[in-house]
JSON list of C-alpha atoms in Angstrom, two decimals:
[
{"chain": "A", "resi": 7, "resn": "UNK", "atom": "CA", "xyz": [201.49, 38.92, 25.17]},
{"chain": "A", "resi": 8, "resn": "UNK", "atom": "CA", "xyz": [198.70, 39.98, 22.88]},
{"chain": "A", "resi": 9, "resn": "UNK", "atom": "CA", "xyz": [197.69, 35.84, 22.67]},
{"chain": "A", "resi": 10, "resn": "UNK", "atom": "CA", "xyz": [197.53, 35.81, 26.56]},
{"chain": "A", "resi": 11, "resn": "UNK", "atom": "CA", "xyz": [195.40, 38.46, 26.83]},
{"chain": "A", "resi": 12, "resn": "UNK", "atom": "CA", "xyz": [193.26, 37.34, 24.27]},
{"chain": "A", "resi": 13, "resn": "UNK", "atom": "CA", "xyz": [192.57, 34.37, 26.28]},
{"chain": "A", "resi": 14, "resn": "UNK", "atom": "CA", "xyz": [192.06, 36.14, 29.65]},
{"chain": "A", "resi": 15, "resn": "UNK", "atom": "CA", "xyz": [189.58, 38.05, 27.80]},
{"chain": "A", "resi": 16, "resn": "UNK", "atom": "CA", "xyz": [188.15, 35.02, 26.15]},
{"chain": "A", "resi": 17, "resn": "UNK", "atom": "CA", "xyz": [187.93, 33.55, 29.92]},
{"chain": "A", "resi": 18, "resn": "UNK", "atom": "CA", "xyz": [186.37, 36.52, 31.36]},
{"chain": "A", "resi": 19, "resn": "UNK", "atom": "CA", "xyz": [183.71, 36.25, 28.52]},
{"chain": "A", "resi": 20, "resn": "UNK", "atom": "CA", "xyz": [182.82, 32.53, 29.23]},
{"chain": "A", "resi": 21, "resn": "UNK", "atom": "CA", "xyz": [182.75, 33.26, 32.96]},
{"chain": "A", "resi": 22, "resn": "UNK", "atom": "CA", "xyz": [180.68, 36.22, 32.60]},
{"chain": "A", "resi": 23, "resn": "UNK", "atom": "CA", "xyz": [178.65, 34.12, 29.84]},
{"chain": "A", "resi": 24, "resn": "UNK", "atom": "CA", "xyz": [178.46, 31.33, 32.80]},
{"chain": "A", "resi": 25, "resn": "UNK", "atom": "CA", "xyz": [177.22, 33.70, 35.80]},
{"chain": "A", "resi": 26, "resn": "UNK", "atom": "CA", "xyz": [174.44, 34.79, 32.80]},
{"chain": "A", "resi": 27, "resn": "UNK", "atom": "CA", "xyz": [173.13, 31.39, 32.43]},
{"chain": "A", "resi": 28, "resn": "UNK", "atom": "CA", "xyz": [173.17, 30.58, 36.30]},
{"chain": "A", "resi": 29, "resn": "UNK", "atom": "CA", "xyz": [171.36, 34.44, 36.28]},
{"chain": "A", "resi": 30, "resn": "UNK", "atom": "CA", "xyz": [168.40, 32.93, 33.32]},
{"chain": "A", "resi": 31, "resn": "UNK", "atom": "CA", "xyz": [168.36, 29.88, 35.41]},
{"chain": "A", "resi": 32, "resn": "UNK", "atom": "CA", "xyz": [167.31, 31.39, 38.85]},
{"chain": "A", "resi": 33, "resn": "UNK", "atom": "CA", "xyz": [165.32, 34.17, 36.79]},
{"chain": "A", "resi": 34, "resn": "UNK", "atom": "CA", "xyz": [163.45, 31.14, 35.39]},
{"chain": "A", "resi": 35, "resn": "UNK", "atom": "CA", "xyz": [163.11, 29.26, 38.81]},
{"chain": "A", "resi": 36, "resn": "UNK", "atom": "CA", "xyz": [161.80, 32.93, 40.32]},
{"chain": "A", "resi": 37, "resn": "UNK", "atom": "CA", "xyz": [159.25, 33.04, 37.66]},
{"chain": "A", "resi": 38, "resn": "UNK", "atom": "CA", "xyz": [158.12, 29.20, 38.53]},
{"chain": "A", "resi": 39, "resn": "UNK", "atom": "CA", "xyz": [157.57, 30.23, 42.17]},
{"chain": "A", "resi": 40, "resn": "UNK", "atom": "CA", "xyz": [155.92, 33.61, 41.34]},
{"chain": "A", "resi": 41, "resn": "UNK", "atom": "CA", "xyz": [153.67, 31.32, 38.88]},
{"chain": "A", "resi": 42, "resn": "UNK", "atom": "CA", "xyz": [153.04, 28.99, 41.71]},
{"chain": "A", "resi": 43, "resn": "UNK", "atom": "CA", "xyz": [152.89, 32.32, 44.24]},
{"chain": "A", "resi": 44, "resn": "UNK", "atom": "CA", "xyz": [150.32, 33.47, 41.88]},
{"chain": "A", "resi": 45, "resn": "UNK", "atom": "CA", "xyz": [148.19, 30.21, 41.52]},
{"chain": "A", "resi": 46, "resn": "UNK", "atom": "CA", "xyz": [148.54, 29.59, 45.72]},
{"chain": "A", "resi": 47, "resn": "UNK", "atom": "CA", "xyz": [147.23, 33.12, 46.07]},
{"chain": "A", "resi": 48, "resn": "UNK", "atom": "CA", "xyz": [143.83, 32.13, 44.06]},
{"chain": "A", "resi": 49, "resn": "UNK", "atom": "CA", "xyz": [143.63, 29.12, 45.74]},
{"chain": "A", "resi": 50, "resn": "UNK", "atom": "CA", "xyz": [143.58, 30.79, 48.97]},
{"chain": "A", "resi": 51, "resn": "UNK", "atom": "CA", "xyz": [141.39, 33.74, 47.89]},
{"chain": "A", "resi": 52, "resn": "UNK", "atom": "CA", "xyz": [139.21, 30.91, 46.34]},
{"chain": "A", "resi": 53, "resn": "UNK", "atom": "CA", "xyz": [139.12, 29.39, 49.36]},
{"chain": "A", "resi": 54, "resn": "UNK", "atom": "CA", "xyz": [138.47, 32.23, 51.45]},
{"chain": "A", "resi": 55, "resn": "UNK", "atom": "CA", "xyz": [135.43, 33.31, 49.49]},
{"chain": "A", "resi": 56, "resn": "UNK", "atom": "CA", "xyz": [134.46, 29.47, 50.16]},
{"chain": "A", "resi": 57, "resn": "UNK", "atom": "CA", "xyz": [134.61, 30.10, 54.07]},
{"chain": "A", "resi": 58, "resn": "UNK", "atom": "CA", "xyz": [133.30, 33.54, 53.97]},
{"chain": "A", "resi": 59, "resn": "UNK", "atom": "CA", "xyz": [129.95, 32.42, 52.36]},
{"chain": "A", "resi": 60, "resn": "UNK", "atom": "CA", "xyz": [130.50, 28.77, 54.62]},
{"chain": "A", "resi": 61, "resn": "UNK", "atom": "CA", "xyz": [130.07, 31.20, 57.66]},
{"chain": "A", "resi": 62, "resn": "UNK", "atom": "CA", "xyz": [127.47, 33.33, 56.32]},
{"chain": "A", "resi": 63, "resn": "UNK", "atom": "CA", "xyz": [125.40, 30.13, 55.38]},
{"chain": "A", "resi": 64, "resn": "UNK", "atom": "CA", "xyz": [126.20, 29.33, 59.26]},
{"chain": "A", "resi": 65, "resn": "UNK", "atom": "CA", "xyz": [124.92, 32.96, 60.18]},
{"chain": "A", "resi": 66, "resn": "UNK", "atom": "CA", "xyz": [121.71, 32.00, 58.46]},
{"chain": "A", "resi": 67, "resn": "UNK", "atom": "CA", "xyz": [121.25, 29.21, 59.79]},
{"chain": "A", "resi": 68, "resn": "UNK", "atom": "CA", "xyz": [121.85, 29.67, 63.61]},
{"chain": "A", "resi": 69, "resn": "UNK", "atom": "CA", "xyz": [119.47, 32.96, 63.11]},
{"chain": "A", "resi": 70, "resn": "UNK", "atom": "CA", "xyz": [116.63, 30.04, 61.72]},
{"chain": "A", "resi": 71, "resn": "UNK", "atom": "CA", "xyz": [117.66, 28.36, 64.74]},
{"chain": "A", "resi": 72, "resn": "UNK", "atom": "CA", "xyz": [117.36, 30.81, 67.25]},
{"chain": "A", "resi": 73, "resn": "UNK", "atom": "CA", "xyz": [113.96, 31.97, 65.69]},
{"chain": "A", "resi": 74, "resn": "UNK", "atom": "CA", "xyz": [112.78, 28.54, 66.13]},
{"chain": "A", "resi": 75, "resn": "UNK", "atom": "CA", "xyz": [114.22, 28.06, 69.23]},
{"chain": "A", "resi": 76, "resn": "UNK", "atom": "CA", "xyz": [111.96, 31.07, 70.14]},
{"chain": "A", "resi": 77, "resn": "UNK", "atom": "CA", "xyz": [108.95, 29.80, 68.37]},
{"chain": "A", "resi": 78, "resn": "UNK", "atom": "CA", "xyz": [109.04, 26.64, 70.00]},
{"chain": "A", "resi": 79, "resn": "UNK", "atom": "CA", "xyz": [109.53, 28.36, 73.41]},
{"chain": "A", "resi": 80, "resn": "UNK", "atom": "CA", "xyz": [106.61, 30.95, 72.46]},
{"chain": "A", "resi": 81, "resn": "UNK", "atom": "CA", "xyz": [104.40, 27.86, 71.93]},
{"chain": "A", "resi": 82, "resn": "UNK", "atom": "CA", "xyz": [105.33, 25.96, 74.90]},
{"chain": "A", "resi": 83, "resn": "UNK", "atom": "CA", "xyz": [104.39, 29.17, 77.17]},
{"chain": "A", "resi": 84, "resn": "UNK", "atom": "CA", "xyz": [101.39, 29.32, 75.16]},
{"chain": "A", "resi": 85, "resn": "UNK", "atom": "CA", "xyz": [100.42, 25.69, 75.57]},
{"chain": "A", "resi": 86, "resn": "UNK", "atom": "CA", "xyz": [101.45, 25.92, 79.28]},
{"chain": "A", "resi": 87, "resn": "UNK", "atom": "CA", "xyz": [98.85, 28.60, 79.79]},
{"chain": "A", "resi": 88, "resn": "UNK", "atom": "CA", "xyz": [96.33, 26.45, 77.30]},
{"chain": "A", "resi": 89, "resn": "UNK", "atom": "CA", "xyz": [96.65, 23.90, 79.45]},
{"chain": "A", "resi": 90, "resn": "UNK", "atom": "CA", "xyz": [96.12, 26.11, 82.94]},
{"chain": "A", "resi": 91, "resn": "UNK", "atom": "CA", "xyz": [93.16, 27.96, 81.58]},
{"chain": "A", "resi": 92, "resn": "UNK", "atom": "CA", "xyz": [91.59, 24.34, 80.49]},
{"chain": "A", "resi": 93, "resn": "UNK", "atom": "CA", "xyz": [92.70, 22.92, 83.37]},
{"chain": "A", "resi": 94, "resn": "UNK", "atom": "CA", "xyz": [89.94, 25.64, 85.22]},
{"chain": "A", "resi": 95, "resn": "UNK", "atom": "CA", "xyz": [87.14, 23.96, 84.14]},
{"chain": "A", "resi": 96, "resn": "UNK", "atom": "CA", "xyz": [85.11, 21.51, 85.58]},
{"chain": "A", "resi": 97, "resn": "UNK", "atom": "CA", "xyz": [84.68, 19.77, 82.26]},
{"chain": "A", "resi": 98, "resn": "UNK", "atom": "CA", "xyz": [86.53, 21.29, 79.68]},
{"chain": "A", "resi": 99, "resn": "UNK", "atom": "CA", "xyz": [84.18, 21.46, 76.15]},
{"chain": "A", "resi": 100, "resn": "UNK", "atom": "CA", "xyz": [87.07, 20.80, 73.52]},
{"chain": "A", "resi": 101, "resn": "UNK", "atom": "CA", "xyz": [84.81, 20.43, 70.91]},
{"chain": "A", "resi": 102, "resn": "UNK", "atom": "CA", "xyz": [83.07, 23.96, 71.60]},
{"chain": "A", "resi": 103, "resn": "UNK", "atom": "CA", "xyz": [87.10, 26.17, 72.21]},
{"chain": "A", "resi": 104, "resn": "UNK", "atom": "CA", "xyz": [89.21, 24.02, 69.40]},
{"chain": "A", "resi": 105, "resn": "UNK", "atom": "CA", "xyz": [86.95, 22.43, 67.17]},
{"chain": "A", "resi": 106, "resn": "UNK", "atom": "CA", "xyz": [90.15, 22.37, 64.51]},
{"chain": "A", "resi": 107, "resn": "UNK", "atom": "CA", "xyz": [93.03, 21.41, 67.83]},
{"chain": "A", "resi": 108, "resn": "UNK", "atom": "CA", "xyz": [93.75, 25.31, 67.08]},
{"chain": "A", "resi": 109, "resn": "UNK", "atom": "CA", "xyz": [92.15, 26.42, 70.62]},
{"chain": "A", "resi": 110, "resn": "UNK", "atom": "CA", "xyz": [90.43, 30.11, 70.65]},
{"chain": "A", "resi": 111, "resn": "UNK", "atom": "CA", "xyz": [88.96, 32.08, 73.44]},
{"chain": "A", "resi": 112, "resn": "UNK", "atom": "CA", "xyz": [85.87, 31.69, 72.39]},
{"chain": "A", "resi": 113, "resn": "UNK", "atom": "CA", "xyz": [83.59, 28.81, 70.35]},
{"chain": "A", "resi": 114, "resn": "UNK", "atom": "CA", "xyz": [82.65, 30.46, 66.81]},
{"chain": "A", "resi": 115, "resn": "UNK", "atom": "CA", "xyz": [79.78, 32.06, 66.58]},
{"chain": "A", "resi": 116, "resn": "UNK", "atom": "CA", "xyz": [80.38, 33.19, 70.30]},
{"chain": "A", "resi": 117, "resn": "UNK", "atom": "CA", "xyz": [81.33, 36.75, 71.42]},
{"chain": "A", "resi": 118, "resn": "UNK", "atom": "CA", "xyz": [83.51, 37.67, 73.83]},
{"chain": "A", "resi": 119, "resn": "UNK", "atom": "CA", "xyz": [83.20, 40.52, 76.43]},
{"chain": "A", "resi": 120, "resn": "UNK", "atom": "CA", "xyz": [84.74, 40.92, 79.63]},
{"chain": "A", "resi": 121, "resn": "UNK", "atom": "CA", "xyz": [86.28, 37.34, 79.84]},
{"chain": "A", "resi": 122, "resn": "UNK", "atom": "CA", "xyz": [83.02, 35.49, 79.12]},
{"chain": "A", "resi": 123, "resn": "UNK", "atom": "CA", "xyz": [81.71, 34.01, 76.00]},
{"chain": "A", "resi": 124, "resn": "UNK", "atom": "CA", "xyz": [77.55, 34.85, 74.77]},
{"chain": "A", "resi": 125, "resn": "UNK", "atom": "CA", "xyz": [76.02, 33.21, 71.77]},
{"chain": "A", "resi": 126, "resn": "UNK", "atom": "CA", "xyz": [72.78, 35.05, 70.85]},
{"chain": "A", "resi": 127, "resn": "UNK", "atom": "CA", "xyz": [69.96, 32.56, 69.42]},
{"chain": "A", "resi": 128, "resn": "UNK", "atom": "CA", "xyz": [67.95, 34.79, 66.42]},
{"chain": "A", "resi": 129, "resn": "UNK", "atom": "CA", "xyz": [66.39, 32.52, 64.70]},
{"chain": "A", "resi": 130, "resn": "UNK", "atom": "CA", "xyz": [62.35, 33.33, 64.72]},
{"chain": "A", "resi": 131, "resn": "UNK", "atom": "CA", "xyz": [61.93, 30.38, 62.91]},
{"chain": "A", "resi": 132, "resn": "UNK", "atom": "CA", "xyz": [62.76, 28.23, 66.00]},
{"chain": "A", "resi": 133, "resn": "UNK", "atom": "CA", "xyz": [61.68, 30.31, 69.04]},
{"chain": "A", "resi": 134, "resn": "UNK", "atom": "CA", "xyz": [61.72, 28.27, 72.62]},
{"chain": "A", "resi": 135, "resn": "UNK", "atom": "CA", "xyz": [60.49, 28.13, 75.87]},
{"chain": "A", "resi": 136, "resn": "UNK", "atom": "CA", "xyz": [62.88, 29.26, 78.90]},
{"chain": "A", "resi": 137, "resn": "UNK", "atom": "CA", "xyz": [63.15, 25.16, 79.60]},
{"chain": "A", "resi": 138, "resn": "UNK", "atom": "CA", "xyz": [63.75, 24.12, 75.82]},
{"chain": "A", "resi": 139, "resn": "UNK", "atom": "CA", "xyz": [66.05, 27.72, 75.73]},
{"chain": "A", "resi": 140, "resn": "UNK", "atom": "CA", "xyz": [68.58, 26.22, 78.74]},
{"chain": "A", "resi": 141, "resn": "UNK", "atom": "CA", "xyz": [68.46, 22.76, 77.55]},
{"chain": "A", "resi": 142, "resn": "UNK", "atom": "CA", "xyz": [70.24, 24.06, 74.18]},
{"chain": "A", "resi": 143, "resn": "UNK", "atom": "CA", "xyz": [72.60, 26.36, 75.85]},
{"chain": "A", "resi": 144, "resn": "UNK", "atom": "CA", "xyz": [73.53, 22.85, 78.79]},
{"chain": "A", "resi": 145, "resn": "UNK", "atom": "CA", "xyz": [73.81, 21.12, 75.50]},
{"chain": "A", "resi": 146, "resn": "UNK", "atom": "CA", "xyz": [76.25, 23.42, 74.17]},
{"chain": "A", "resi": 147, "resn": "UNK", "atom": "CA", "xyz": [78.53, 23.24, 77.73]},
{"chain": "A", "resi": 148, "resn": "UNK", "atom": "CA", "xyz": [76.72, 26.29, 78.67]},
{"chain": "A", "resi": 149, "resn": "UNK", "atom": "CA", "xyz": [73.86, 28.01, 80.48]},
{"chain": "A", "resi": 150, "resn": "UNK", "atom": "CA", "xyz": [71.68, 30.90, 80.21]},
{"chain": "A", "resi": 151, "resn": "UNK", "atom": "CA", "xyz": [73.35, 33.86, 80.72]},
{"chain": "A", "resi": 152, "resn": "UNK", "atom": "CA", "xyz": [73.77, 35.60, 83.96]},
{"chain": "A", "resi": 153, "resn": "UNK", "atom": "CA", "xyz": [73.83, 39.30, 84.35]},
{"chain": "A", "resi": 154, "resn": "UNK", "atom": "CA", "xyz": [75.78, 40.28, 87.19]},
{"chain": "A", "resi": 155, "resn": "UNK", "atom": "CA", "xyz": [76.86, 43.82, 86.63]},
{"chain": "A", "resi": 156, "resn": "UNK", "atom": "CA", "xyz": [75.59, 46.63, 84.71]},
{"chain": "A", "resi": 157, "resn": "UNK", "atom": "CA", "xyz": [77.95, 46.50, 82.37]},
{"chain": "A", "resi": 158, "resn": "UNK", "atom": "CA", "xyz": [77.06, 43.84, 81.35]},
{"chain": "A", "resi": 159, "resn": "UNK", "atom": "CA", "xyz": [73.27, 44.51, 80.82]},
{"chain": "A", "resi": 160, "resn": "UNK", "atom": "CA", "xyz": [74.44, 47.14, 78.82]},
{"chain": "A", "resi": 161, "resn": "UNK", "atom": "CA", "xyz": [76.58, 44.92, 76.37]},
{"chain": "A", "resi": 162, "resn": "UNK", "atom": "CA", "xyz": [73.75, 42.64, 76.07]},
{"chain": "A", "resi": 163, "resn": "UNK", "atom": "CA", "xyz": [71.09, 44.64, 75.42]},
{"chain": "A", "resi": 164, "resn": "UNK", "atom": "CA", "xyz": [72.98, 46.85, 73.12]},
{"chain": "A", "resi": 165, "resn": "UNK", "atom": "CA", "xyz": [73.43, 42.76, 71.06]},
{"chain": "A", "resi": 166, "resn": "UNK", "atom": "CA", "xyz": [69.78, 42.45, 71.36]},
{"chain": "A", "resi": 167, "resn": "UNK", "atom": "CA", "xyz": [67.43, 43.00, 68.17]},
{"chain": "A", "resi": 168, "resn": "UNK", "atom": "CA", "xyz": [63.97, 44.02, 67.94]},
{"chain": "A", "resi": 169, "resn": "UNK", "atom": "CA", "xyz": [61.61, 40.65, 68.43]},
{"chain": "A", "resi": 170, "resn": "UNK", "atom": "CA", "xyz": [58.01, 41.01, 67.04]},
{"chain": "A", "resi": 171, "resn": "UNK", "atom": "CA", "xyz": [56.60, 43.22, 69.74]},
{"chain": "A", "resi": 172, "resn": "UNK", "atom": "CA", "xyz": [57.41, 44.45, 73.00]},
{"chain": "A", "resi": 173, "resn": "UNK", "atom": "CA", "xyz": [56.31, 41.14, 74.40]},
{"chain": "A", "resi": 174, "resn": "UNK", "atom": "CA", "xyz": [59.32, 39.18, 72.91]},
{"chain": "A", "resi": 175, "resn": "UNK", "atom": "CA", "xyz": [62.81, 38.90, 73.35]},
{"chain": "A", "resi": 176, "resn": "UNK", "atom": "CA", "xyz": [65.45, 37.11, 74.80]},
{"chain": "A", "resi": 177, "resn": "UNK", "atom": "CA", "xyz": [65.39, 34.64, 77.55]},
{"chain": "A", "resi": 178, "resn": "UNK", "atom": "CA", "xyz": [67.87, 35.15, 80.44]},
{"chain": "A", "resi": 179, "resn": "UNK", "atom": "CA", "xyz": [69.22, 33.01, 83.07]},
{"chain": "A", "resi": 180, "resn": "UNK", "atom": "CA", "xyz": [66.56, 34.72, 86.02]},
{"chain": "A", "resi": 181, "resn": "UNK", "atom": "CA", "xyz": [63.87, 32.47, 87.45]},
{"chain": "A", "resi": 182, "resn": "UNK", "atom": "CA", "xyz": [61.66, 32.81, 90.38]},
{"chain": "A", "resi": 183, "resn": "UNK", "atom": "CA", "xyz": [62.19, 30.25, 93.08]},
{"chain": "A", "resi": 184, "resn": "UNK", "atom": "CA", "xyz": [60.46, 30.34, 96.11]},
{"chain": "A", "resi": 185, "resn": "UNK", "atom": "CA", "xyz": [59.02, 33.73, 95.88]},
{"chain": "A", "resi": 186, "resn": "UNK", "atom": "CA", "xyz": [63.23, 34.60, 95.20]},
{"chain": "A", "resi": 187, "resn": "UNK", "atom": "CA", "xyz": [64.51, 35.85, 91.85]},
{"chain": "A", "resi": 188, "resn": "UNK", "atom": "CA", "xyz": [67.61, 33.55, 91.01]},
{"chain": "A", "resi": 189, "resn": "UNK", "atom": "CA", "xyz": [70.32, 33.80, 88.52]},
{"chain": "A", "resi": 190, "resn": "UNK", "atom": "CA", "xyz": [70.95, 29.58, 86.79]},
{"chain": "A", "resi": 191, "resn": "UNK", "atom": "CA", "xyz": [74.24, 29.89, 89.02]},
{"chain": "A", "resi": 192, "resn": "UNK", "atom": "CA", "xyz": [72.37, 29.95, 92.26]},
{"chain": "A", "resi": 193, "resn": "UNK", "atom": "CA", "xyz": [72.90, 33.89, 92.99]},
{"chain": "A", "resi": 194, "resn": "UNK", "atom": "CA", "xyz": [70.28, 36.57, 93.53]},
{"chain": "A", "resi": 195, "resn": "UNK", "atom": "CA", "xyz": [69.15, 38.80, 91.43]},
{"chain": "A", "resi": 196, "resn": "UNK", "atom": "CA", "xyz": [70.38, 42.39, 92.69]},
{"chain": "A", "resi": 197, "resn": "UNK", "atom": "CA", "xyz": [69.86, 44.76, 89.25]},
{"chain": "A", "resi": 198, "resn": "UNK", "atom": "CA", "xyz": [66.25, 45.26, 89.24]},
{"chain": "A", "resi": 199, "resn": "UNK", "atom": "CA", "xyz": [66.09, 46.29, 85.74]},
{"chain": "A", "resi": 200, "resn": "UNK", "atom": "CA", "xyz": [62.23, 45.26, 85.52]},
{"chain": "A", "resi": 201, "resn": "UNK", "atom": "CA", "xyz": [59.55, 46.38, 83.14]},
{"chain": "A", "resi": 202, "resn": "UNK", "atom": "CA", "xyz": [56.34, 44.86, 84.45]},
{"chain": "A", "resi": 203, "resn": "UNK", "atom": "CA", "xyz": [57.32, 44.25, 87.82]},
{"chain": "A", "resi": 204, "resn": "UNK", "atom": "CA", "xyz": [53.68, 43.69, 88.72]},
{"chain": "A", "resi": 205, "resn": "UNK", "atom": "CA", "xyz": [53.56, 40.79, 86.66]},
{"chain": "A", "resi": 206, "resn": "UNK", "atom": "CA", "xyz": [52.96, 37.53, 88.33]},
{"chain": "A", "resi": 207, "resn": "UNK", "atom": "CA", "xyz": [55.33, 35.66, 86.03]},
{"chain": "A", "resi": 208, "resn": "UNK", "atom": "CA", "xyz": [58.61, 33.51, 87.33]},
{"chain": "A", "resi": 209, "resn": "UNK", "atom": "CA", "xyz": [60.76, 34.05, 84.22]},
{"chain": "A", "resi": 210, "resn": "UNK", "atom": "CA", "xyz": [62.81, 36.30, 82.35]},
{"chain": "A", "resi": 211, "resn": "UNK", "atom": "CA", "xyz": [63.30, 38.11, 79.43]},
{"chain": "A", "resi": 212, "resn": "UNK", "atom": "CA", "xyz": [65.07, 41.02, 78.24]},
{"chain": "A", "resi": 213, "resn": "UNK", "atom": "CA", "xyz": [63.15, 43.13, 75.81]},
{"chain": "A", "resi": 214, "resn": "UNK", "atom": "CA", "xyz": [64.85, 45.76, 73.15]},
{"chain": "A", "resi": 215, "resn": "UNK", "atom": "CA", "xyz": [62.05, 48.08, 72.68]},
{"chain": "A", "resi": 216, "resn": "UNK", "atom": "CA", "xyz": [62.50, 49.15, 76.32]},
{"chain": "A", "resi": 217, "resn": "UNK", "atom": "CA", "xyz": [65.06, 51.42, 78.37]},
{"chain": "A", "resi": 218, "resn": "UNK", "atom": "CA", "xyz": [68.01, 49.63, 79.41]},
{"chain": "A", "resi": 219, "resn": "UNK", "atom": "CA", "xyz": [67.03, 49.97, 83.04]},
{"chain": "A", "resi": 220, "resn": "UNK", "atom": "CA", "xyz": [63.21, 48.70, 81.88]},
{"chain": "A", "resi": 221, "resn": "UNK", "atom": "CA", "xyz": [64.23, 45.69, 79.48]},
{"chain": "A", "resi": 222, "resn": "UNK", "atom": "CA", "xyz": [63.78, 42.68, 82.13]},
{"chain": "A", "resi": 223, "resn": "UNK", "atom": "CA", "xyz": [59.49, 41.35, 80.99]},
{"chain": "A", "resi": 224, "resn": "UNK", "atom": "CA", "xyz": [58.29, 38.55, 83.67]},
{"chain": "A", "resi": 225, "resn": "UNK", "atom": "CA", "xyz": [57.17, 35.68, 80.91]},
{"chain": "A", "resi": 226, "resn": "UNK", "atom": "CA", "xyz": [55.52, 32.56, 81.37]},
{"chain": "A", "resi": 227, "resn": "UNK", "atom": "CA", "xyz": [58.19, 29.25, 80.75]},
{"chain": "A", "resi": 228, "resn": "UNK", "atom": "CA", "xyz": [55.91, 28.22, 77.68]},
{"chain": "A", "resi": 229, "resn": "UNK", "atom": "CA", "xyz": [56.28, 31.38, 75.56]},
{"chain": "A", "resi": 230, "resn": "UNK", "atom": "CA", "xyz": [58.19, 31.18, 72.88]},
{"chain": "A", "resi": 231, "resn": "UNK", "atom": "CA", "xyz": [61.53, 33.36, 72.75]},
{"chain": "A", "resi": 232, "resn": "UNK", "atom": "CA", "xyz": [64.93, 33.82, 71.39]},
{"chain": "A", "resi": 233, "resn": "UNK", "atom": "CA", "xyz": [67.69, 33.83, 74.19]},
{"chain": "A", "resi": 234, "resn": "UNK", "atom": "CA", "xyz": [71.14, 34.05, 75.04]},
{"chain": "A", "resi": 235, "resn": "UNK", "atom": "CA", "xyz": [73.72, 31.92, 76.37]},
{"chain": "A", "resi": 236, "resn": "UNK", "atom": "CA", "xyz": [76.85, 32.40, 78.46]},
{"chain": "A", "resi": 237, "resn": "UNK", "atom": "CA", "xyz": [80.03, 30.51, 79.31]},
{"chain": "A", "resi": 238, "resn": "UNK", "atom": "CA", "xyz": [83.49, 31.50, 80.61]},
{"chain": "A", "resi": 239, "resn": "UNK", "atom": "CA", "xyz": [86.17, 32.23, 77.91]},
{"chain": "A", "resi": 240, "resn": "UNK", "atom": "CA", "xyz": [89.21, 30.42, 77.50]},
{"chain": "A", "resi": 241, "resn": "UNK", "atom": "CA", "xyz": [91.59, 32.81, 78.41]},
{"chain": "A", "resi": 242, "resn": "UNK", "atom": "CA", "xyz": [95.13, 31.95, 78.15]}
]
């Protein structure tokens, strides 16, 4: 009897010793797939920080995109109206508005006021007639300035300087033509801001050692003057 249950016991032990190897064994095989759990995990976080920066790099991109997008737009508008303010002029003086293809509203040198363009001529070293004085300004796509309002006369002669004497100044766009005075765009002259009105003289200057509503001086064609020339500003 006591042999007998020595070898039930013995069989329990080698059972029990059996269901603890099959228990290492799948212990073992849950530590592989926790391993492999483990390494799968890093791969997908790995991964994940991959696609995260991916679509950020995407973010930044369609945001350049959409800027340029808008740019591009931005400069077609702007070369659409470019093209309708140029397209306003008789004959469009390229050379004068975008001497570098960068087009500006007015030629340098030039200022603007009140949507024209006026390029004062100072140089006393070079003074001309009222002829030679429109020749430069027609070369220039241009004409001696016409002064249609008093706002106007007021920007210009506040631009003026102070020419030798009273008796010099700056030659303006207002002629006498038969016994009419007439602007170099074929209007009349309706200001009447005259100095020497008495003055038998058919051209004009405008004087600034004078009152504003006193600075127009009747001149002969062959005196020798500064002047001022106008033309419309490229506004777009």
């Amino acid at each position: 009897m006591a042999t007998n249950k020595e070898k039930q016991n013995l069989s329990d032990l080698e059972a029990k010793n059996e269901q603890l190897r099959e228990l290492q064994i799948q212990t073992e095989d849950l530590r592989m797939n926790m391993t492999k759990l483990e390494n799968l995990t890093e791969h997908l976080t790995a991964e994940n920080m991959f696609l995260e920066n991916k679509t950020k790099e995407m973010k930044v991109i369609m945001t350049i995109q959409q800027m340029q997008i808008e740019q591009l737009r931005n400069n077609s508008d702007e070369l659409n109206r470019i093209q309708a303010a140029i397209i306003s002029y008789t004959n469009f003086p390229g050379d004068l508005f975008c001497p570098v293809e960068v087009c500006q509203m007015c030629p340098n040198d030039w200022i603007e006021f009140n949507k024209s363009c006026y390029y004062f001529y100072n140089f006393n070293s070079s003074l001309k007639t009222w002829d030679e004085s429109r020749q430069f300004c027609q070369n220039n796509k241009s004409d001696l300035v016409v002064i249609s309002s008093q706002e106007e006369q007021t920007f210009i002669k506040n631009r003026t300087d102070y020419c030798n004497d009273t008796q010099y100044g700056y030659w303006i766009g207002l002629r006498k033509i038969s016994n009419n005075w007439t602007w170099v765009d074929d209007t009349q002259e309706t200001l009447g801001n005259w100095n020497n009105e008495g003055s038998p003289e058919n051209f004009t200057l405008i004087i600034q050692n004078a009152t504003e509503s006193h600075s127009w001086y009747k001149e002969r064609n062959s005196a020798l003057n500064r002047f001022i020339c106008e033309i419309k500003a490229l506004i777009f």
